Each structure stands twice: as structure tokens, then as C-alpha cells.
Coordinates of C-alpha atoms and ligand atoms in Angstrom, one line a residue:
M1 CA 12.7 -1.0 -26.4
K2 CA 12.8 -2.4 -22.6
N3 CA 12.5 1.7 -21.6
S4 CA 10.2 2.8 -23.9
T5 CA 8.0 0.1 -22.5
A6 CA 8.4 0.8 -18.7
I7 CA 7.6 4.4 -19.3
G8 CA 4.9 3.3 -20.9
G9 CA 4.1 1.9 -17.1
F10 CA 4.2 5.0 -15.9
E11 CA 2.8 7.2 -18.4
S12 CA 0.0 5.0 -18.4
L13 CA -0.5 5.3 -15.2
G14 CA -1.8 9.7 -15.9
L15 CA 1.9 10.9 -14.8
P16 CA 3.0 13.4 -17.5
K17 CA 6.0 12.3 -20.1
A18 CA 8.0 14.9 -18.4
V19 CA 7.7 13.2 -14.7
C20 CA 8.3 9.7 -16.1
Q21 CA 11.5 10.5 -17.8
Y22 CA 12.9 11.7 -14.9
L23 CA 12.1 8.7 -13.0
A24 CA 13.5 6.3 -16.2
K25 CA 16.3 8.4 -16.2
R26 CA 16.4 7.5 -12.6
D27 CA 15.6 3.7 -13.4
I28 CA 12.5 3.6 -11.9
V29 CA 11.0 2.9 -14.8
V30 CA 8.1 -0.4 -13.8
P31 CA 5.8 1.0 -11.7
T32 CA 5.2 -1.2 -8.3
P33 CA 1.9 -3.0 -7.6
I34 CA 1.2 -0.1 -4.7
Q35 CA 1.9 3.1 -7.8
E36 CA -0.1 0.8 -10.0
Q37 CA -3.0 1.1 -8.1
S38 CA -2.8 3.7 -6.1
I39 CA -1.6 7.2 -8.6
P40 CA -4.2 6.4 -10.9
V41 CA -7.1 7.1 -8.1
G42 CA -4.5 10.2 -6.5
L43 CA -4.4 11.4 -9.9
T44 CA -7.9 12.1 -10.2
G45 CA -7.9 14.2 -6.9
S46 CA -10.7 10.9 -5.2
D47 CA -9.4 10.8 -2.1
L48 CA -7.5 7.0 -1.3
I49 CA -6.3 4.7 1.2
G50 CA -3.2 2.3 0.5
I51 CA -2.2 -0.9 1.9
A52 CA 1.6 -1.2 1.2
Q53 CA 4.8 -2.3 3.6
T54 CA 7.4 -0.9 3.5
G55 CA 10.0 -0.5 0.7
T56 CA 7.4 -1.1 -1.8
G57 CA 7.3 2.2 -3.4
K58 CA 4.2 3.8 -1.2
T59 CA 6.5 6.8 -0.8
L60 CA 7.0 7.4 -4.8
A61 CA 3.3 6.6 -4.4
F62 CA 1.8 9.0 -2.7
G63 CA 4.3 11.7 -3.2
L64 CA 4.2 11.3 -7.5
C65 CA 0.2 12.7 -6.9
L66 CA 0.5 14.9 -4.2
L67 CA 2.8 17.1 -6.8
E68 CA 0.7 16.2 -9.9
R69 CA -2.2 17.3 -7.4
L70 CA -1.0 20.3 -6.0
L71 CA -2.3 24.2 -7.8
P72 CA 0.7 26.5 -7.7
H73 CA -0.3 28.2 -3.9
Q74 CA -0.8 25.6 -3.1
N75 CA 1.1 23.1 -0.4
G76 CA 0.9 19.5 0.4
L77 CA 1.7 18.1 4.0
V78 CA 2.9 14.8 4.5
L79 CA 2.1 13.3 8.5
A80 CA 4.5 10.7 9.4
P81 CA 5.0 9.1 13.2
T82 CA 8.5 8.9 13.3
R83 CA 11.4 11.2 12.8
E84 CA 13.3 9.2 11.1
L85 CA 9.9 8.6 8.6
A86 CA 9.8 11.8 8.3
H87 CA 13.2 12.8 7.2
Q88 CA 13.3 9.9 4.2
I89 CA 9.5 11.7 3.0
A90 CA 11.7 14.3 3.0
E91 CA 14.2 13.0 1.3
T92 CA 12.0 11.5 -1.3
F93 CA 10.4 14.9 -2.2
T94 CA 13.9 16.9 -2.8
W95 CA 14.9 14.2 -4.6
L96 CA 11.8 14.7 -6.8
G97 CA 12.8 18.4 -7.2
A98 CA 10.3 19.6 -4.4
R99 CA 11.1 22.1 -2.0
C100 CA 10.2 20.6 1.3
V101 CA 10.1 21.8 5.0
L102 CA 11.1 18.6 7.4
V103 CA 8.9 19.8 10.9
V104 CA 10.2 17.6 12.8
G105 CA 11.1 17.4 17.0
G106 CA 14.4 17.4 18.5
E107 CA 15.5 20.4 15.9
S108 CA 15.7 24.0 15.8
M109 CA 12.0 25.6 16.1
K110 CA 13.4 28.7 14.8
R111 CA 14.3 27.2 12.1
Q112 CA 11.8 25.7 11.1
I113 CA 9.2 28.6 11.6
A114 CA 12.4 30.6 9.1
E115 CA 12.0 27.9 6.3
L116 CA 7.7 28.1 6.8
R117 CA 8.0 31.1 5.8
G118 CA 9.7 31.0 2.5
R119 CA 8.3 29.0 0.0
H120 CA 7.6 25.9 -0.3
D121 CA 5.7 23.1 -1.9
V122 CA 5.6 20.4 0.8
V123 CA 5.9 19.8 4.7
V124 CA 6.3 16.7 6.1
A125 CA 5.3 16.3 9.6
T126 CA 5.6 14.5 13.0
P127 CA 2.2 15.5 14.1
G128 CA 3.6 16.7 18.0
R129 CA 5.8 19.7 16.0
L130 CA 3.0 20.1 13.5
I131 CA 0.4 21.2 17.0
D132 CA 3.6 22.9 18.6
H133 CA 3.7 25.4 15.1
L134 CA -0.4 25.9 14.7
Q135 CA -0.3 26.4 19.1
Q136 CA 2.1 29.4 18.1
K137 CA 0.7 30.2 15.4
T138 CA 4.3 29.7 13.5
Y139 CA 1.9 28.1 10.1
K140 CA -1.5 27.8 9.0
L141 CA -2.7 25.0 7.0
D142 CA -5.2 26.9 4.9
R143 CA -3.0 26.5 1.7
I144 CA -2.9 22.8 1.8
G145 CA -4.5 21.4 -1.5
V146 CA -3.3 17.9 -0.9
A147 CA -2.9 16.2 2.6
V148 CA -1.5 12.7 2.8
L149 CA -1.7 9.9 6.3
D150 CA 1.7 7.8 6.2
E151 CA 1.4 5.1 9.2
A152 CA -1.8 6.1 9.3
D153 CA -2.0 2.6 12.2
R154 CA 1.0 3.4 13.7
M155 CA 0.6 7.4 13.9
L156 CA -3.2 5.8 15.6
D157 CA -1.2 3.1 18.3
M158 CA 0.7 6.3 19.6
G159 CA -1.9 8.2 20.4
F160 CA -2.0 11.3 17.8
A161 CA -5.4 10.7 16.9
P162 CA -6.4 13.8 18.9
A163 CA -3.7 15.4 17.0
I164 CA -4.3 14.5 13.5
R165 CA -7.7 15.4 14.2
T166 CA -6.6 19.4 15.0
I167 CA -4.6 19.0 12.1
L168 CA -6.9 18.1 9.6
G169 CA -9.6 20.1 11.2
Q170 CA -7.5 23.4 10.2
C171 CA -6.7 22.1 6.5
P172 CA -9.6 23.5 4.0
S173 CA -12.6 20.7 3.3
D174 CA -11.9 20.5 -0.1
R175 CA -8.2 19.0 0.2
Q176 CA -7.5 15.6 -1.2
T177 CA -6.4 13.1 1.7
L178 CA -4.6 10.2 0.8
M179 CA -3.8 7.8 3.6
F180 CA -1.2 5.0 3.8
R181 CA -0.9 2.1 6.4
Ligands
AMP1 P1 9.2 2.9 -0.4 O1 8.4 1.7 -0.1 O2 9.0 4.6 -0.6 O3 10.0 2.8 1.0 O4 10.6 2.8 -1.1 C1 11.5 2.2 -1.0 C2 12.7 2.1 -2.0 O5 12.2 1.7 -3.7 C3 12.8 3.6 -2.7 O6 14.7 3.1 -2.4 C4 12.7 3.9 -4.1 O7 13.5 5.1 -4.6 C5 12.1 2.9 -4.7 N1 11.7 2.7 -5.7 C6 10.0 3.1 -5.7 N2 9.7 2.8 -6.4 C7 10.0 2.5 -7.7 C8 10.4 1.6 -8.8 N3 8.8 1.6 -9.3 N4 10.9 1.0 -9.4 C9 12.2 0.6 -8.3 N5 12.2 1.4 -7.5 C10 11.5 2.1 -6.9

């Protein structure tokens, strides 16, 4: 009984039953406050700004929205300030069953190029390395349907504003943008 009420918790946010069951099987049954507030808005296709600390479930909040909103020919993009955070986000997408390419500095460009050429749902990137790919024309952002900026304030503090402007400027103008800080 507890579980069915809790599944209703995620379902009432507008997520498909199959997704809620997938989460419930993995003991994710009660939405956290950031999930409760951001998922219904994100699922409408609106842009949003979410404010939540690390550890409050925000990765799942934007991850679930992004995967639900993507059309079949589209890719999602998540920008994060550090390699470590990008790794964690990519793990969450893989856990959700998405094909994810991790594009961070300090790792083989060649392998990233091969993965970016292959079929994928989501690219999780740090801004600097993604700019390298755009400059070398090894990736184009013309299929991005949803762009997420995670820890956006930290990215700005780290001087990534010009890179973020360039990246978003190359995404389709009708994309959805989810910003978290
Ligand atoms: P995050 O804030 O995205 O770093 O998430 C922190 C941790 O909380 C991760 O291990 C998630 O799997 C877990 N988590 C996210 N949402 C929920 C939830 N609704 N119920 C239980 N655990 C959750």
C-alpha cells in the first residue's frame, strides 16, 4: 500500500507509469521537493530555473524531464562545471537506460569523436571540451532538443560564460533550457 501511494507520488508529477515503476523497483518512490516542483514544469516544455543543493535529487529531476521531452531525432545536452560532476550525471543517465556520451577534458578526443558519431541520447559535457569539439567540427548542436545547465552559478564563477553563450547559440532556438544552481 505504501508503495502504490508512493508510485502515485511520481505519477502525479506527470511521469509515465512505466517510468514510475522503473524508479519504484529501485526504491525511488517519494519525489524530493526539487523533483516535486520542477518535474511538472519541465514536462510542459517550459524553460525553468531550479535551485537546490547537491544531494537533493536534482540530477534525477532534470534527467527525467530531459528524457521525457526528447523527440526521437533529438539529443539532450547537459553542461556541468567539473569532470567529476559530469561523470556522476552521465552515470545517472546510464542508470535511467539512456545512451550517454561523456565529453570532458583529460580524456581521449578520439574516443569521444567516435562515440559522438554513434547513436546516443544525451551528451554530458564540460564547456571547455565541448567547445574544442565545436571548433574542430567534430560535433554539431543542431539536434539538441533540451539543454541543461547544472551548477550554472559555478560555471559562471569559473569563467565559462563565453563558452556557454557560444554553446547555447549553436543549439536550436526552440530548444528547452533547464537551469539548475
Ligand atoms: P543528486 O542530488 O542528484 O546528486 O542525488 C542524490 C542521490 O539521491 C542520488 O543517489 C539519487 O539516486 C538519490 N535520489 C534522487 N531522488 C530520489 C528520491 N526521490 N528518493 C530517493 N533517493 C533519491
